[in-house]
Structure formats: C-alpha cells, structure tokens
Amino acid sequence: STQARTLYSAQLAHGLNIVTNLRLVNTSGTSRQVTLTAVGDDGSSLADPVQVQVPAESIYSADIGTLFGLEGEGTISTGSLVVEADGSGIIGDIIFAEGDTLEYAMSLPLQERLFQEAVFNHISNLPTVFTGFAFYNPGDQAATLQIEAIGTNGLKVAEKTLVLGPGERIARTLTDPDIWPTFGQQSGGYIRIESSQPI
C-alpha cells in the first residue's frame, strides 16, 4: 500500500465521445475521505472539487464527466486530476477511452511521485500508432521542460523546450504542429525529459 496522500493524473478528458473513468482502491483498514479536483489546461478549475468516501479495503469507481458535471453538448473538457486523501492507502488509475466503440483505450496509474527527470522507453510513430505525452505542473512556479527524442541508434533526433506555468498542463503527440510536425516514422528509441520543477 502507498503512503502518499496526494495522487495525480496529467490526463483527463470528457466530451465528443471521449470518456475518462476513475478507479480508486482503499488498501487501508480505515475509511478514507478523498477530495477530487479537476484542473483545466490553464490551471483554472474545471468544476468544484468533489469529496467521496472510500470505505476500508474497497473500490470506488466513477465517470469523470458525470462526477464533475462536464456534460456540455459538442464540447470537450481537458485537464488534470488531483486526488487528495485524508490518510495513506489510496491507489488508483484512470481509463481514457473512445466512449462508444472503445476503438482506443488506455489505462494510466495515478502518479504518487512528482519527477524532474524521466525516460519513456519506447517511441511508436507509424501510420497506425502514435506516441503522445501529457505533463502537469501542480506547483506554484513555472517549470521549464527539455524533451529529447532518441532514435534506435542512440542519437538525438529531435528536441523541444516547453514552459508550463503554475497549474498548467499540456498533452501532445510527437507530430503536433507545436512539437515536431516533421517527425519521421520510428519504432523504437526513447524520450528523455528534464524539468526545472517537479511535474
């Protein structure tokens, strides 16, 4: 079980047939009160925080859109999720998916530790698959990120500097116009991240 009381997800989306489902597990022998906060890409609140009670050794599951009332027609809400518990033992994940057919779906664990250096161990940039990333800065200082893509031969093939203000989040694919729009096809290699602040 984890000792962390604050957990994060840099990925949250709802609308236009995109859904995010949250699952929390209370591994402790004591009921926990958990405050859930949805934060927009610009650091503002997407909705009022929600408090839930997770009984001892139990699972809590919820659709993020329903939980926070993000049900606007024809719009998509994106951002990050902050999970704060009144004691240790809460772990969890989110499932981010296409809502009707599950044409795509991914499960991401809630992050209990912030980092300033990280390596993502595989790049897939092919006609049928892509690599994306999401970063969230929960701190009160701007974070400067250095992102490097390394090829299968171990050489750097692309680099980018991004600045995330306090509370800001960014989610992109490798070939987005503001990242590396001419990034070539690649299967293998890795991405290296360094940040001036914990993200």
mmCIF file of C-alpha atoms in Angstrom:
data_model
loop_
_atom_site.group_PDB
_atom_site.id
_atom_site.type_symbol
_atom_site.label_atom_id
_atom_site.label_comp_id
_atom_site.label_asym_id
_atom_site.label_seq_id
_atom_site.Cartn_x
_atom_site.Cartn_y
_atom_site.Cartn_z
ATOM 1 C CA SER A 1 0.000 0.000 0.000
ATOM 2 C CA THR A 2 1.100 3.549 -0.622
ATOM 3 C CA GLN A 3 1.935 6.169 1.978
ATOM 4 C CA ALA A 4 1.191 9.003 -0.447
ATOM 5 C CA ARG A 5 -1.828 11.175 0.309
ATOM 6 C CA THR A 6 -1.814 13.136 -2.968
ATOM 7 C CA LEU A 7 -2.021 11.476 -6.383
ATOM 8 C CA TYR A 8 -2.097 12.983 -9.880
ATOM 9 C CA SER A 9 -3.229 12.246 -13.390
ATOM 10 C CA ALA A 10 -1.945 14.545 -16.130
ATOM 11 C CA GLN A 11 -4.655 13.185 -18.438
ATOM 12 C CA LEU A 12 -8.355 13.926 -18.080
ATOM 13 C CA ALA A 13 -10.788 14.373 -20.965
ATOM 14 C CA HIS A 14 -14.534 14.288 -21.431
ATOM 15 C CA GLY A 15 -16.827 15.138 -24.337
ATOM 16 C CA LEU A 16 -17.242 14.431 -28.031
ATOM 17 C CA ASN A 17 -17.392 10.706 -27.223
ATOM 18 C CA ILE A 18 -14.195 10.744 -25.136
ATOM 19 C CA VAL A 19 -14.553 9.433 -21.597
ATOM 20 C CA THR A 20 -12.304 9.191 -18.554
ATOM 21 C CA ASN A 21 -13.140 6.720 -15.802
ATOM 22 C CA LEU A 22 -11.530 6.910 -12.363
ATOM 23 C CA ARG A 23 -10.970 3.941 -10.084
ATOM 24 C CA LEU A 24 -9.663 4.278 -6.522
ATOM 25 C CA VAL A 25 -8.735 1.411 -4.214
ATOM 26 C CA ASN A 26 -8.502 1.917 -0.461
ATOM 27 C CA THR A 27 -5.895 -0.614 0.637
ATOM 28 C CA SER A 28 -6.023 0.510 4.260
ATOM 29 C CA GLY A 29 -8.198 -0.819 7.071
ATOM 30 C CA THR A 30 -9.716 2.636 7.639
ATOM 31 C CA SER A 31 -12.301 4.546 5.621
ATOM 32 C CA ARG A 32 -10.760 7.465 3.710
ATOM 33 C CA GLN A 33 -12.248 10.789 2.663
ATOM 34 C CA VAL A 34 -10.892 11.753 -0.753
ATOM 35 C CA THR A 35 -11.086 15.172 -2.417
ATOM 36 C CA LEU A 36 -11.048 15.117 -6.218
ATOM 37 C CA THR A 37 -10.094 18.276 -8.104
ATOM 38 C CA ALA A 38 -10.357 18.690 -11.888
ATOM 39 C CA VAL A 39 -7.874 21.289 -13.162
ATOM 40 C CA GLY A 40 -8.078 22.787 -16.669
ATOM 41 C CA ASP A 41 -5.134 23.034 -19.063
ATOM 42 C CA ASP A 42 -4.563 26.653 -17.985
ATOM 43 C CA GLY A 43 -4.577 25.853 -14.246
ATOM 44 C CA SER A 44 -8.127 27.030 -13.587
ATOM 45 C CA SER A 45 -10.766 24.778 -12.024
ATOM 46 C CA LEU A 46 -12.916 22.791 -14.431
ATOM 47 C CA ALA A 47 -15.532 22.318 -11.703
ATOM 48 C CA ASP A 48 -15.953 22.497 -7.951
ATOM 49 C CA PRO A 49 -13.933 19.860 -6.062
ATOM 50 C CA VAL A 50 -15.826 16.678 -5.181
ATOM 51 C CA GLN A 51 -15.459 14.741 -1.935
ATOM 52 C CA VAL A 52 -16.046 10.996 -1.828
ATOM 53 C CA GLN A 53 -15.804 8.435 0.947
ATOM 54 C CA VAL A 54 -13.943 5.218 0.128
ATOM 55 C CA PRO A 55 -14.624 2.536 2.762
ATOM 56 C CA ALA A 56 -11.796 0.391 4.107
ATOM 57 C CA GLU A 57 -10.480 -2.184 1.634
ATOM 58 C CA SER A 58 -12.993 -1.092 -1.007
ATOM 59 C CA ILE A 59 -13.061 0.184 -4.589
ATOM 60 C CA TYR A 60 -14.602 3.452 -5.778
ATOM 61 C CA SER A 61 -15.269 3.982 -9.486
ATOM 62 C CA ALA A 62 -16.766 6.938 -11.326
ATOM 63 C CA ASP A 63 -17.106 8.500 -14.749
ATOM 64 C CA ILE A 64 -15.233 11.823 -14.553
ATOM 65 C CA GLY A 65 -17.717 13.653 -16.780
ATOM 66 C CA THR A 66 -20.680 12.687 -14.620
ATOM 67 C CA LEU A 67 -18.781 13.219 -11.363
ATOM 68 C CA PHE A 68 -17.823 16.817 -12.206
ATOM 69 C CA GLY A 69 -20.830 17.691 -14.391
ATOM 70 C CA LEU A 70 -18.762 18.053 -17.570
ATOM 71 C CA GLU A 71 -21.704 17.198 -19.804
ATOM 72 C CA GLY A 72 -21.734 20.162 -22.244
ATOM 73 C CA GLU A 73 -23.022 19.302 -25.742
ATOM 74 C CA GLY A 74 -20.449 19.449 -28.525
ATOM 75 C CA THR A 75 -17.535 20.411 -26.284
ATOM 76 C CA ILE A 76 -14.558 18.620 -24.812
ATOM 77 C CA SER A 77 -13.108 19.336 -21.374
ATOM 78 C CA THR A 78 -9.434 18.514 -20.855
ATOM 79 C CA GLY A 79 -7.086 18.867 -17.942
ATOM 80 C CA SER A 80 -5.571 17.066 -14.980
ATOM 81 C CA LEU A 81 -6.900 15.351 -11.872
ATOM 82 C CA VAL A 82 -5.638 15.822 -8.318
ATOM 83 C CA VAL A 83 -6.630 13.187 -5.734
ATOM 84 C CA GLU A 84 -6.090 14.115 -2.066
ATOM 85 C CA ALA A 85 -6.837 11.605 0.704
ATOM 86 C CA ASP A 86 -7.066 12.197 4.451
ATOM 87 C CA GLY A 87 -4.770 9.241 5.091
ATOM 88 C CA SER A 88 -2.500 6.723 3.392
ATOM 89 C CA GLY A 89 -3.509 3.645 1.427
ATOM 90 C CA ILE A 90 -5.310 5.128 -1.600
ATOM 91 C CA ILE A 91 -4.099 3.921 -5.007
ATOM 92 C CA GLY A 92 -5.817 4.057 -8.369
ATOM 93 C CA ASP A 93 -5.867 4.589 -12.089
ATOM 94 C CA ILE A 94 -7.821 6.208 -14.870
ATOM 95 C CA ILE A 95 -9.097 4.713 -18.094
ATOM 96 C CA PHE A 96 -9.167 7.129 -21.019
ATOM 97 C CA ALA A 97 -11.170 5.855 -23.989
ATOM 98 C CA GLU A 98 -13.364 6.416 -27.009
ATOM 99 C CA GLY A 99 -16.774 6.094 -25.438
ATOM 100 C CA ASP A 100 -18.983 4.079 -27.811
ATOM 101 C CA THR A 101 -16.802 1.534 -29.569
ATOM 102 C CA LEU A 102 -13.647 1.566 -27.402
ATOM 103 C CA GLU A 103 -11.721 1.900 -30.643
ATOM 104 C CA TYR A 104 -8.917 3.075 -28.397
ATOM 105 C CA ALA A 105 -8.476 2.853 -24.640
ATOM 106 C CA MET A 106 -5.591 3.169 -22.238
ATOM 107 C CA SER A 107 -5.161 2.735 -18.524
ATOM 108 C CA LEU A 108 -2.832 5.052 -16.641
ATOM 109 C CA PRO A 109 -1.894 4.666 -12.961
ATOM 110 C CA LEU A 110 -2.360 7.675 -10.724
ATOM 111 C CA GLN A 111 1.068 9.170 -10.115
ATOM 112 C CA GLU A 112 2.092 9.412 -6.479
ATOM 113 C CA ARG A 113 5.557 10.870 -7.054
ATOM 114 C CA LEU A 114 6.435 14.006 -8.991
ATOM 115 C CA PHE A 115 9.604 13.927 -11.089
ATOM 116 C CA GLN A 116 12.223 16.219 -12.599
ATOM 117 C CA GLU A 117 13.852 13.568 -14.798
ATOM 118 C CA ALA A 118 12.174 10.706 -16.638
ATOM 119 C CA VAL A 119 12.677 8.327 -19.532
ATOM 120 C CA PHE A 120 9.812 6.896 -21.613
ATOM 121 C CA ASN A 121 11.239 3.724 -23.048
ATOM 122 C CA HIS A 122 9.623 3.426 -26.466
ATOM 123 C CA ILE A 123 8.637 5.626 -29.410
ATOM 124 C CA SER A 124 5.996 4.489 -31.910
ATOM 125 C CA ASN A 125 5.393 6.905 -34.741
ATOM 126 C CA LEU A 126 3.847 4.809 -37.507
ATOM 127 C CA PRO A 127 0.756 5.145 -39.723
ATOM 128 C CA THR A 128 -1.385 3.135 -37.285
ATOM 129 C CA VAL A 129 0.119 4.044 -33.885
ATOM 130 C CA PHE A 130 1.492 7.182 -32.287
ATOM 131 C CA THR A 131 3.237 8.346 -29.137
ATOM 132 C CA GLY A 132 1.744 11.080 -27.012
ATOM 133 C CA PHE A 133 2.594 12.664 -23.690
ATOM 134 C CA ALA A 134 0.860 14.728 -21.011
ATOM 135 C CA PHE A 135 2.597 16.848 -18.375
ATOM 136 C CA TYR A 136 1.030 18.656 -15.420
ATOM 137 C CA ASN A 137 2.747 21.237 -13.219
ATOM 138 C CA PRO A 138 0.997 21.194 -9.809
ATOM 139 C CA GLY A 139 3.497 23.625 -8.279
ATOM 140 C CA ASP A 140 3.410 27.391 -7.812
ATOM 141 C CA GLN A 141 6.469 28.089 -10.008
ATOM 142 C CA ALA A 142 6.876 27.768 -13.772
ATOM 143 C CA ALA A 143 8.545 24.559 -14.964
ATOM 144 C CA THR A 144 10.909 24.540 -17.958
ATOM 145 C CA LEU A 145 10.889 21.143 -19.699
ATOM 146 C CA GLN A 146 13.586 19.842 -22.014
ATOM 147 C CA ILE A 147 12.248 16.994 -24.175
ATOM 148 C CA GLU A 148 14.571 14.871 -26.323
ATOM 149 C CA ALA A 149 13.619 12.080 -28.718
ATOM 150 C CA ILE A 150 16.346 9.473 -29.173
ATOM 151 C CA GLY A 151 16.489 7.232 -32.243
ATOM 152 C CA THR A 152 17.081 3.497 -32.416
ATOM 153 C CA ASN A 153 20.787 4.207 -32.997
ATOM 154 C CA GLY A 154 21.053 6.102 -29.697
ATOM 155 C CA LEU A 155 21.375 9.538 -31.336
ATOM 156 C CA LYS A 156 19.126 12.505 -30.635
ATOM 157 C CA VAL A 157 16.603 13.009 -33.453
ATOM 158 C CA ALA A 158 14.571 15.909 -32.013
ATOM 159 C CA GLU A 159 14.469 18.257 -29.040
ATOM 160 C CA LYS A 160 11.998 20.766 -27.669
ATOM 161 C CA THR A 161 11.786 23.205 -24.751
ATOM 162 C CA LEU A 162 8.385 23.856 -23.173
ATOM 163 C CA VAL A 163 7.380 26.080 -20.269
ATOM 164 C CA LEU A 164 4.462 25.114 -18.047
ATOM 165 C CA GLY A 165 3.164 27.834 -15.758
ATOM 166 C CA PRO A 166 1.852 27.054 -12.280
ATOM 167 C CA GLY A 167 -1.084 24.652 -12.565
ATOM 168 C CA GLU A 168 -0.754 24.293 -16.341
ATOM 169 C CA ARG A 169 -0.931 21.075 -18.319
ATOM 170 C CA ILE A 170 -0.027 20.108 -21.870
ATOM 171 C CA ALA A 171 -0.941 16.985 -23.854
ATOM 172 C CA ARG A 172 0.501 16.432 -27.325
ATOM 173 C CA THR A 173 1.551 13.813 -29.831
ATOM 174 C CA LEU A 174 5.073 13.864 -31.240
ATOM 175 C CA THR A 175 3.891 15.239 -34.593
ATOM 176 C CA ASP A 176 1.642 18.041 -33.318
ATOM 177 C CA PRO A 177 2.362 21.378 -35.060
ATOM 178 C CA ASP A 178 3.925 22.927 -31.929
ATOM 179 C CA ILE A 179 6.129 19.893 -31.175
ATOM 180 C CA TRP A 180 7.788 18.060 -34.114
ATOM 181 C CA PRO A 181 5.410 18.183 -37.126
ATOM 182 C CA THR A 182 8.006 16.600 -39.446
ATOM 183 C CA PHE A 183 8.988 13.803 -37.041
ATOM 184 C CA GLY A 184 9.717 10.747 -39.189
ATOM 185 C CA GLN A 185 8.412 7.221 -38.848
ATOM 186 C CA GLN A 186 10.094 5.468 -35.965
ATOM 187 C CA SER A 187 9.538 2.325 -33.903
ATOM 188 C CA GLY A 188 11.976 2.130 -31.027
ATOM 189 C CA GLY A 189 14.213 4.611 -29.303
ATOM 190 C CA TYR A 190 13.052 6.586 -26.292
ATOM 191 C CA ILE A 191 12.097 10.014 -24.940
ATOM 192 C CA ARG A 192 14.079 11.761 -22.225
ATOM 193 C CA ILE A 193 12.528 14.522 -20.069
ATOM 194 C CA GLU A 194 14.181 17.014 -17.710
ATOM 195 C CA SER A 195 12.186 19.617 -15.797
ATOM 196 C CA SER A 196 13.316 22.547 -13.659
ATOM 197 C CA GLN A 197 10.415 21.891 -11.248
ATOM 198 C CA PRO A 198 8.681 18.693 -10.088
ATOM 199 C CA ILE A 199 5.898 17.765 -12.534
#
